Tab-separated table of C-alpha atoms and ligand atoms in Angstrom:
chain	number	residue	atom	x	y	z
A	24	UNK	CA	0.000	0.000	0.000
A	25	UNK	CA	1.200	3.461	-0.785
A	26	UNK	CA	1.079	6.504	1.467
A	27	UNK	CA	-0.936	8.327	-1.240
A	28	UNK	CA	-3.731	5.842	-0.645
A	29	UNK	CA	-3.757	6.670	3.071
A	30	UNK	CA	-3.661	10.382	2.359
A	31	UNK	CA	-6.624	10.025	0.033
A	32	UNK	CA	-8.460	8.150	2.770
A	33	UNK	CA	-8.002	10.856	5.382
A	34	UNK	CA	-7.582	14.045	3.376
A	35	UNK	CA	-8.963	14.032	-0.144
A	36	UNK	CA	-9.369	17.186	-2.222
A	37	UNK	CA	-11.778	17.641	-5.077
A	38	UNK	CA	-9.569	19.712	-7.332
A	39	UNK	CA	-6.099	18.501	-6.337
A	40	UNK	CA	-4.242	15.212	-6.333
A	41	UNK	CA	-1.217	13.777	-4.539
A	42	UNK	CA	1.254	13.303	-7.307
A	43	UNK	CA	4.146	11.815	-5.490
A	44	UNK	CA	5.076	11.026	-1.877
A	45	UNK	CA	8.764	10.775	-1.027
A	46	UNK	CA	11.284	11.029	1.806
A	47	UNK	CA	12.861	14.449	2.069
A	48	UNK	CA	14.784	16.649	4.450
A	49	UNK	CA	13.562	19.461	6.627
A	50	UNK	CA	15.589	21.322	9.267
A	51	UNK	CA	18.190	18.555	9.169
A	52	UNK	CA	15.687	15.758	9.763
A	53	UNK	CA	14.148	13.240	7.421
A	54	UNK	CA	10.542	13.962	6.645
A	55	UNK	CA	7.729	12.867	4.365
A	56	UNK	CA	6.926	15.152	1.436
A	57	UNK	CA	3.635	14.828	-0.381
A	58	UNK	CA	3.662	16.757	-3.614
A	59	UNK	CA	0.303	18.137	-4.639
A	60	UNK	CA	-0.773	19.273	-8.121
A	61	UNK	CA	-4.071	20.645	-9.440
A	62	UNK	CA	-6.386	18.096	-11.018
A	63	UNK	CA	-6.621	18.428	-14.780
A	64	UNK	CA	-9.301	20.854	-15.982
A	65	UNK	CA	-9.893	22.163	-12.440
A	66	UNK	CA	-9.881	25.950	-12.063
A	67	UNK	CA	-8.051	27.913	-9.413
A	68	UNK	CA	-10.158	29.663	-6.756
A	69	UNK	CA	-9.725	33.356	-6.019
A	70	UNK	CA	-8.814	33.905	-2.352
A	71	UNK	CA	-10.674	37.219	-2.403
A	72	UNK	CA	-14.163	36.119	-3.388
A	73	UNK	CA	-13.997	32.321	-3.344
A	74	UNK	CA	-15.048	32.023	-6.993
A	75	UNK	CA	-13.133	30.270	-9.812
A	76	UNK	CA	-10.948	32.623	-11.844
A	77	UNK	CA	-8.530	32.433	-14.746
A	78	UNK	CA	-4.887	31.599	-14.178
A	79	UNK	CA	-2.429	34.500	-14.028
A	80	UNK	CA	0.956	32.975	-13.151
A	81	UNK	CA	2.721	30.540	-10.810
A	82	UNK	CA	4.575	31.380	-7.595
A	83	UNK	CA	7.279	29.585	-5.631
A	84	UNK	CA	6.720	26.231	-4.014
A	85	UNK	CA	5.260	26.391	-0.511
A	86	UNK	CA	5.468	23.814	2.265
A	87	UNK	CA	2.462	23.147	4.461
A	88	UNK	CA	2.933	20.998	7.522
A	89	UNK	CA	0.486	18.139	7.989
A	90	UNK	CA	-0.160	15.679	10.865
A	91	UNK	CA	3.077	13.757	11.602
A	92	UNK	CA	3.304	10.064	10.784
A	93	UNK	CA	5.404	7.520	12.748
A	94	UNK	CA	7.555	10.284	14.173
A	95	UNK	CA	8.223	11.888	10.797
A	96	UNK	CA	7.025	15.360	9.997
A	97	UNK	CA	4.774	15.440	6.956
A	98	UNK	CA	4.642	18.288	4.448
A	99	UNK	CA	2.389	19.088	1.535
A	100	UNK	CA	4.507	20.620	-1.202
A	101	UNK	CA	2.619	22.794	-3.641
A	102	UNK	CA	3.387	25.478	-6.176
A	103	UNK	CA	0.869	28.226	-5.510
A	104	UNK	CA	-0.830	29.943	-8.450
A	105	UNK	CA	-2.125	33.449	-8.865
A	106	UNK	CA	-5.442	34.204	-10.483
A	107	UNK	CA	-6.691	37.183	-12.410
A	108	UNK	CA	-10.127	37.649	-10.911
A	109	UNK	CA	-12.601	39.945	-12.650
A	110	UNK	CA	-13.775	41.262	-9.315
A	111	UNK	CA	-10.639	41.218	-7.129
A	112	UNK	CA	-7.751	41.634	-9.577
A	113	UNK	CA	-4.553	39.590	-9.384
A	114	UNK	CA	-4.567	37.524	-6.201
A	115	UNK	CA	-3.065	34.326	-4.889
A	116	UNK	CA	-5.353	31.297	-5.131
A	117	UNK	CA	-7.191	29.736	-2.192
A	118	UNK	CA	-6.245	26.136	-1.373
A	119	UNK	CA	-8.553	23.886	0.654
A	120	UNK	CA	-5.903	22.559	3.058
A	121	UNK	CA	-4.569	25.874	4.316
A	122	UNK	CA	-5.757	29.255	5.446
A	123	UNK	CA	-4.102	32.591	4.633
A	124	UNK	CA	-0.467	32.887	5.582
A	125	UNK	CA	-0.426	29.905	7.963
A	126	UNK	CA	2.237	27.340	7.087
A	127	UNK	CA	0.403	24.630	8.961
A	128	UNK	CA	-2.458	22.829	7.259
A	129	UNK	CA	-5.909	23.372	8.760
A	130	UNK	CA	-6.058	19.716	9.712
A	131	UNK	CA	-2.773	19.884	11.594
A	132	UNK	CA	-3.846	23.067	13.373
A	133	UNK	CA	-7.089	21.442	14.433
A	134	UNK	CA	-5.091	18.418	15.582
A	135	UNK	CA	-2.686	20.513	17.691
A	136	UNK	CA	-5.518	22.633	19.091
A	137	UNK	CA	-7.388	19.489	20.189
A	138	UNK	CA	-4.342	18.356	22.130
A	139	UNK	CA	-3.806	21.834	23.545
A	140	UNK	CA	-7.197	21.463	25.214
A	141	UNK	CA	-5.955	18.452	27.129
A	142	UNK	CA	-2.295	19.312	27.695
A	143	UNK	CA	-0.549	22.614	28.311
A	144	UNK	CA	0.592	24.424	25.185
A	145	UNK	CA	4.200	23.645	25.986
A	146	UNK	CA	3.510	19.951	26.548
A	147	UNK	CA	1.644	19.841	23.246
A	148	UNK	CA	4.566	21.435	21.434
A	149	UNK	CA	7.003	18.944	22.976
A	150	UNK	CA	4.801	15.926	22.303
A	151	UNK	CA	4.628	16.661	18.592
A	152	UNK	CA	8.139	18.057	18.164
A	153	UNK	CA	6.867	21.459	17.221
A	154	UNK	CA	7.182	24.942	18.701
A	155	UNK	CA	5.097	26.729	21.300
A	156	UNK	CA	4.421	29.383	18.696
A	157	UNK	CA	2.874	26.882	16.298
A	158	UNK	CA	0.597	25.564	19.018
A	159	UNK	CA	-0.415	29.140	19.740
A	160	UNK	CA	-1.132	29.765	16.033
A	161	UNK	CA	-3.186	26.579	15.884
A	162	UNK	CA	-5.329	27.450	18.871
A	163	UNK	CA	-5.782	30.924	17.512
A	164	UNK	CA	-6.911	29.596	14.142
A	165	UNK	CA	-9.515	27.332	15.730
A	166	UNK	CA	-10.714	30.095	18.076
A	167	UNK	CA	-11.029	32.642	15.261
A	168	UNK	CA	-13.084	30.156	13.286
A	169	UNK	CA	-15.298	29.476	16.298
A	170	UNK	CA	-15.900	33.136	17.089
A	171	UNK	CA	-16.869	33.816	13.483
A	172	UNK	CA	-19.304	30.916	13.367
A	173	UNK	CA	-20.932	30.863	16.812
A	174	UNK	CA	-24.508	31.807	17.523
A	175	UNK	CA	-25.111	34.192	20.408
A	176	UNK	CA	-28.643	35.215	19.497
A	177	UNK	CA	-30.347	33.185	22.230
A	178	UNK	CA	-28.397	34.476	25.224
A	179	UNK	CA	-30.719	35.568	28.047
A	180	UNK	CA	-28.509	35.492	31.147
A	181	UNK	CA	-24.923	36.547	31.611
A	182	UNK	CA	-22.437	36.572	34.477
A	183	UNK	CA	-19.656	39.146	34.683
A	184	UNK	CA	-16.526	38.210	36.559
A	185	UNK	CA	-12.914	39.269	36.841
A	186	UNK	CA	-9.774	37.197	37.023
A	187	UNK	CA	-6.367	38.364	38.134
A	188	UNK	CA	-3.599	37.399	35.756
A	189	UNK	CA	0.076	37.131	36.558
A	190	UNK	CA	1.122	38.896	39.692
A	191	UNK	CA	0.381	42.492	40.445
A	192	UNK	CA	-2.928	44.077	39.746
A	193	UNK	CA	-3.657	43.039	36.212
A	194	UNK	CA	-7.179	41.942	35.550
A	195	UNK	CA	-9.287	40.456	32.825
A	196	UNK	CA	-13.015	40.893	32.661
A	197	UNK	CA	-14.829	37.779	31.539
A	198	UNK	CA	-18.467	37.511	30.546
A	199	UNK	CA	-20.237	34.151	30.580
A	200	UNK	CA	-23.545	32.975	29.294
A	201	UNK	CA	-25.208	31.319	32.307
A	202	UNK	CA	-28.511	30.141	30.877
A	203	UNK	CA	-29.455	26.643	32.070
A	204	UNK	CA	-29.317	25.391	28.468
A	205	UNK	CA	-25.841	26.736	27.772
A	206	UNK	CA	-23.021	27.795	30.054
A	207	UNK	CA	-20.012	29.141	28.221
A	208	UNK	CA	-17.573	32.018	27.946
A	209	UNK	CA	-18.831	34.806	25.701
A	210	UNK	CA	-16.245	37.503	25.939
A	211	UNK	CA	-12.854	38.444	27.417
A	212	UNK	CA	-11.546	41.980	27.838
A	213	UNK	CA	-8.499	43.647	29.284
A	214	UNK	CA	-8.787	45.405	32.687
A	215	UNK	CA	-11.981	45.820	34.662
A	216	UNK	CA	-12.842	49.424	33.993
A	217	UNK	CA	-15.890	51.245	32.659
A	218	UNK	CA	-14.215	51.186	29.254
A	219	UNK	CA	-13.829	47.400	29.413
A	220	UNK	CA	-17.512	46.922	30.094
A	221	UNK	CA	-18.494	49.393	27.402
A	222	UNK	CA	-16.355	47.503	24.899
A	223	UNK	CA	-18.234	44.334	25.745
A	224	UNK	CA	-21.630	45.913	25.105
A	225	UNK	CA	-20.363	47.542	21.927
A	226	UNK	CA	-19.095	44.199	20.626
A	227	UNK	CA	-22.521	42.599	21.024
A	228	UNK	CA	-24.672	45.614	20.140
A	229	UNK	CA	-27.625	47.353	21.757
A	230	UNK	CA	-30.428	45.141	20.389
A	231	UNK	CA	-28.628	42.141	21.822
A	232	UNK	CA	-28.207	43.781	25.234
A	233	UNK	CA	-31.879	44.715	25.296
A	234	UNK	CA	-32.968	41.096	25.236
A	235	UNK	CA	-30.947	40.128	28.327
A	236	UNK	CA	-33.074	39.020	31.276
A	237	UNK	CA	-30.542	38.337	34.042
A	238	UNK	CA	-27.079	39.678	34.786
A	239	UNK	CA	-24.966	38.425	37.674
A	240	UNK	CA	-21.884	40.321	38.783
A	241	UNK	CA	-19.978	41.385	41.844
A	242	UNK	CA	-20.101	44.787	43.499
A	243	UNK	CA	-17.335	46.272	41.395
A	244	UNK	CA	-18.492	49.822	40.657
A	245	UNK	CA	-17.551	50.129	36.954
A	246	UNK	CA	-19.516	46.944	36.220
A	247	UNK	CA	-22.572	48.179	38.101
A	248	UNK	CA	-22.498	51.503	36.351
A	249	UNK	CA	-22.277	50.211	32.793
A	250	UNK	CA	-24.758	47.369	33.295
A	251	UNK	CA	-27.315	49.817	34.649
A	252	UNK	CA	-26.880	52.022	31.639
A	253	UNK	CA	-26.701	49.409	28.904
A	254	UNK	CA	-29.158	46.760	30.082
A	255	UNK	CA	-31.578	48.517	32.459
A	256	UNK	CA	-34.333	45.999	31.712
A	257	UNK	CA	-32.316	43.015	33.008
A	258	UNK	CA	-32.653	41.813	36.577
A	259	UNK	CA	-29.228	42.579	37.994
A	260	UNK	CA	-28.095	40.148	40.667
A	261	UNK	CA	-25.134	40.440	42.988
A	262	UNK	CA	-24.348	36.811	43.456
A	263	UNK	CA	-23.474	34.810	46.505
A	264	UNK	CA	-20.083	33.670	45.307
A	265	UNK	CA	-18.791	37.200	44.858
A	266	UNK	CA	-20.241	38.508	48.092
A	267	UNK	CA	-18.853	35.661	50.170
A	268	UNK	CA	-15.497	36.078	48.408
A	269	UNK	CA	-15.472	39.718	49.475
A	270	UNK	CA	-16.355	38.765	53.055
A	271	UNK	CA	-13.434	36.364	53.023
A	272	UNK	CA	-11.147	39.182	51.930
A	273	UNK	CA	-12.389	41.253	54.868
A	274	UNK	CA	-11.779	38.399	57.310
A	275	UNK	CA	-8.312	37.928	55.940
A	276	UNK	CA	-7.539	41.574	56.599
A	277	UNK	CA	-8.825	41.319	60.181
A	278	UNK	CA	-6.792	38.188	60.801
A	279	UNK	CA	-3.558	39.566	59.338
A	280	UNK	CA	-3.814	42.795	61.358
A	281	UNK	CA	-4.666	40.943	64.546
A	282	UNK	CA	-1.869	38.441	64.136
A	283	UNK	CA	0.591	41.297	63.735
A	284	UNK	CA	-0.777	43.007	66.834
A	285	UNK	CA	-0.581	39.826	68.935
A	286	UNK	CA	3.050	39.374	67.979
A	287	UNK	CA	3.902	42.992	68.717
A	288	UNK	CA	2.259	42.759	72.129
A	289	UNK	CA	4.161	39.584	72.923
A	290	UNK	CA	1.172	37.212	73.022
A	291	UNK	CA	1.112	33.622	71.918
A	292	UNK	CA	0.773	33.579	68.090
A	293	UNK	CA	-2.493	31.619	68.144
A	294	UNK	CA	-3.558	32.891	64.732
A	295	UNK	CA	-0.544	31.521	62.917
A	296	UNK	CA	-1.517	29.030	60.216
A	297	UNK	CA	-5.173	29.760	60.836
A	298	UNK	CA	-5.900	31.395	57.500
A	299	UNK	CA	-7.792	28.513	55.868
A	300	UNK	CA	-9.600	27.620	59.087
A	301	UNK	CA	-11.302	30.972	58.877
A	302	UNK	CA	-11.811	31.218	55.145
A	303	UNK	CA	-13.064	27.760	54.214
A	304	UNK	CA	-16.627	26.638	54.698
A	305	UNK	CA	-16.833	24.738	57.939
A	306	UNK	CA	-17.891	21.478	56.278
A	307	UNK	CA	-14.865	21.610	53.984
A	308	UNK	CA	-12.217	21.771	56.706
A	309	UNK	CA	-9.686	18.984	57.131
A	310	UNK	CA	-9.635	17.240	60.502
A	311	UNK	CA	-6.540	19.158	61.569
A	312	UNK	CA	-8.079	22.467	60.514
A	313	UNK	CA	-11.280	21.640	62.389
A	314	UNK	CA	-9.337	21.046	65.604
A	315	UNK	CA	-7.417	24.268	65.095
A	316	UNK	CA	-10.695	26.122	64.573
A	317	UNK	CA	-12.124	24.637	67.779
A	318	UNK	CA	-9.079	25.868	69.700
A	319	UNK	CA	-9.348	29.299	68.155
A	320	UNK	CA	-13.002	29.678	69.012
A	321	UNK	CA	-12.020	29.649	72.687
A	322	UNK	CA	-10.221	32.966	72.289
A	323	UNK	CA	-12.023	36.241	72.252
A	324	UNK	CA	-10.470	37.568	69.099
A	325	UNK	CA	-11.713	39.918	66.397
A	326	UNK	CA	-10.849	37.352	63.761
A	327	UNK	CA	-13.101	34.847	65.447
A	328	UNK	CA	-15.936	37.316	65.739
A	329	UNK	CA	-15.577	38.105	62.067
A	330	UNK	CA	-15.568	34.427	61.260
A	331	UNK	CA	-18.749	33.812	63.221
A	332	UNK	CA	-20.419	36.727	61.455
A	333	UNK	CA	-19.537	35.158	58.133
A	334	UNK	CA	-20.951	31.807	59.224
A	335	UNK	CA	-24.131	33.584	60.170
A	336	UNK	CA	-24.358	35.308	56.809
A	337	UNK	CA	-24.284	31.903	55.122
A	338	UNK	CA	-27.780	31.375	56.513
A	339	UNK	CA	-28.988	34.408	54.590
A	340	UNK	CA	-28.758	32.546	51.297
A	341	UNK	CA	-31.008	29.764	52.557
A	342	UNK	CA	-34.067	31.987	52.703
A	343	UNK	CA	-36.825	31.519	50.159
A	344	UNK	CA	-38.824	34.693	50.675
A	345	UNK	CA	-37.089	37.937	49.679
A	346	UNK	CA	-39.017	39.658	52.467
A	347	UNK	CA	-37.551	37.546	55.274
A	348	UNK	CA	-34.168	37.500	53.632
A	349	UNK	CA	-34.162	41.288	53.727
A	350	UNK	CA	-35.114	41.319	57.415
A	351	UNK	CA	-32.281	38.925	58.171
A	352	UNK	CA	-29.787	41.023	56.234
A	353	UNK	CA	-30.832	44.186	58.087
A	354	UNK	CA	-30.309	42.540	61.460
A	355	UNK	CA	-26.976	41.120	60.370
A	356	UNK	CA	-25.722	44.484	59.114
A	357	UNK	CA	-26.741	46.228	62.348
A	358	UNK	CA	-24.874	43.622	64.351
A	359	UNK	CA	-21.765	44.055	62.213
A	360	UNK	CA	-21.919	47.843	62.508
A	361	UNK	CA	-21.737	47.442	66.287
A	362	UNK	CA	-18.863	44.972	66.127
A	363	UNK	CA	-16.119	47.605	65.888
A	364	UNK	CA	-14.353	45.473	63.275
A	365	UNK	CA	-13.555	47.946	60.519
A	366	UNK	CA	-13.157	45.710	57.428
A	367	UNK	CA	-16.413	43.952	58.315
A	368	UNK	CA	-18.197	47.250	58.881
A	369	UNK	CA	-17.118	48.309	55.438
A	370	UNK	CA	-18.647	45.144	54.026
A	371	UNK	CA	-21.912	45.723	55.879
A	372	UNK	CA	-22.095	49.255	54.526
A	373	UNK	CA	-21.649	48.071	50.974
A	374	UNK	CA	-24.195	45.274	51.425
A	375	UNK	CA	-26.684	47.835	52.686
A	376	UNK	CA	-25.977	50.053	49.745
A	377	UNK	CA	-26.500	47.263	47.232
A	378	UNK	CA	-29.325	45.541	49.058
A	379	UNK	CA	-31.840	45.647	46.169
A	380	UNK	CA	-29.383	43.960	43.807
A	381	UNK	CA	-28.522	41.322	46.389
A	382	UNK	CA	-32.202	40.599	47.010
A	383	UNK	CA	-32.715	40.194	43.259
A	384	UNK	CA	-31.199	36.766	43.701
A	385	UNK	CA	-34.285	35.710	45.608
A	386	UNK	CA	-36.484	37.372	43.001
A	387	UNK	CA	-34.778	35.276	40.342
A	388	UNK	CA	-35.814	32.293	42.514
A	389	UNK	CA	-32.161	31.498	43.157
A	390	UNK	CA	-31.901	30.264	39.578
A	391	UNK	CA	-28.258	31.304	39.405
A	392	UNK	CA	-26.445	29.322	42.014
A	393	UNK	CA	-23.088	30.568	43.156
A	394	UNK	CA	-21.735	27.243	41.961
A	395	UNK	CA	-22.007	28.226	38.303
A	396	UNK	CA	-20.008	31.415	38.669
A	397	UNK	CA	-17.545	29.870	41.076
A	398	UNK	CA	-16.995	26.844	38.848
A	399	UNK	CA	-16.391	29.007	35.798
A	400	UNK	CA	-14.035	31.211	37.755
A	401	UNK	CA	-11.938	28.180	38.756
A	402	UNK	CA	-11.910	26.794	35.222
A	403	UNK	CA	-10.832	30.168	33.846
A	404	UNK	CA	-7.882	30.300	36.221
A	405	UNK	CA	-6.880	26.810	35.171
A	406	UNK	CA	-7.157	27.676	31.473
A	407	UNK	CA	-4.797	30.621	31.721
A	408	UNK	CA	-2.313	28.438	33.622
A	409	UNK	CA	-2.465	25.742	30.932
A	410	UNK	CA	-1.459	28.237	28.279
A	411	UNK	CA	1.864	28.956	30.045
A	412	UNK	CA	4.096	30.470	29.192
A	413	UNK	CA	1.561	32.776	27.873
A	414	UNK	CA	3.429	35.975	27.625
A	415	UNK	CA	0.766	38.364	26.594
A	416	UNK	CA	-2.790	39.306	27.229
A	417	UNK	CA	-3.694	37.926	23.790
A	418	UNK	CA	-2.557	34.421	24.805
A	419	UNK	CA	-4.707	34.445	27.908
A	420	UNK	CA	-7.676	35.608	25.865
A	421	UNK	CA	-7.284	32.878	23.258
A	422	UNK	CA	-6.714	30.194	25.881
A	423	UNK	CA	-9.922	31.209	27.655
A	424	UNK	CA	-12.044	31.152	24.512
A	425	UNK	CA	-10.519	27.825	23.552
A	426	UNK	CA	-11.213	26.121	26.875
A	427	UNK	CA	-14.480	27.720	27.934
A	428	UNK	CA	-16.096	29.155	24.798
A	429	UNK	CA	-17.784	25.930	23.595
A	430	UNK	CA	-16.982	27.243	20.138
A	431	UNK	CA	-17.985	25.472	16.929
A	432	UNK	CA	-14.956	23.855	15.333
A	433	UNK	CA	-13.910	23.473	11.716
A	434	UNK	CA	-15.310	20.191	10.439
A	435	UNK	CA	-12.760	17.575	9.458
A	436	UNK	CA	-13.656	14.483	7.505
A	437	UNK	CA	-11.171	12.349	9.401
A	438	UNK	CA	-10.291	12.179	13.091
A	439	UNK	CA	-6.610	11.743	13.840
B	504	ZN	ZN1	-12.122	37.302	-6.587
């Protein structure tokens, strides 16, 4: 059996044929070269309009990398033609196996991108003896295709979230669709400013924004401002995950300050290694952490008071009636305001200020569990890590779309 036969099985073209498959050399290594020529009487396709056009001239031979075989790199070797199109003028022809200036075939890019979903980009590059850059190009190709071909017309509910990237205060804003029928990433933008949010709404258009029914977000002011302006008809919900995450930040501040003070005053450092005891949900603690927490509760510390207040606030989310939930929240905020714990008081103030948006969660019949947003947030963090070393914002963006966008993919006749 000849390799041509196999190639025709997995990658056949209507207007081209494999003329000759041979061993060749590339970058000092032996490789497989498959020479391609146009089928007789077939016409070249204009890359501008996609229509057949008359031949103008021939260009140099180009190499297109295909899926490797038995450890050998495989190349399609083809002499590109130029066409003289009535509509577009003189242009290079379009070939079915490649796209634009990419030197990798579409099939190979799809192949690499599939692996880059499972492995890190670097691991993918190493596994297939290619470069990180080529894996990046491949993922980008697949993502661009998906973004062009996806349908976002049925989106009714979105969640807005932020993720910190690298160290320092660099953020990405991510917008998810959180309808029960489809949970996926819709959009990624740099920073978390008013401008970021405006760019999102501009990208999707006003008519689209007007059909939104629910929007979940955290209390970040720029988000609140733009959402109110651009989608005033949507029920805006400040979700549990974000609020509890903010409470945890407050507790962490209390604990860090108190630990410092205890040390300065020469007391026993009881708060050391207590961070996760105070931040985790009680039922999620390890046995050791649970014992530590029990010990801590015996002390009359601000951190402990803050912790107990948080535990109490967890009950808030169990309410069914918005009316009783509101009553509970009022009592809780009053209690916190009397606690003399500054970071917690700040939280209570902001909860009071945003009370209507928080209570919207009950109005939406708790349809948007904190689990959805939290789960997506964790997956997003993982996705940006997998793309390492992603050096730029663009890499993080592409990695996120690739992993979480549920994008349509270019159809391939054969699965490798
Ligand atoms: Zn044309």
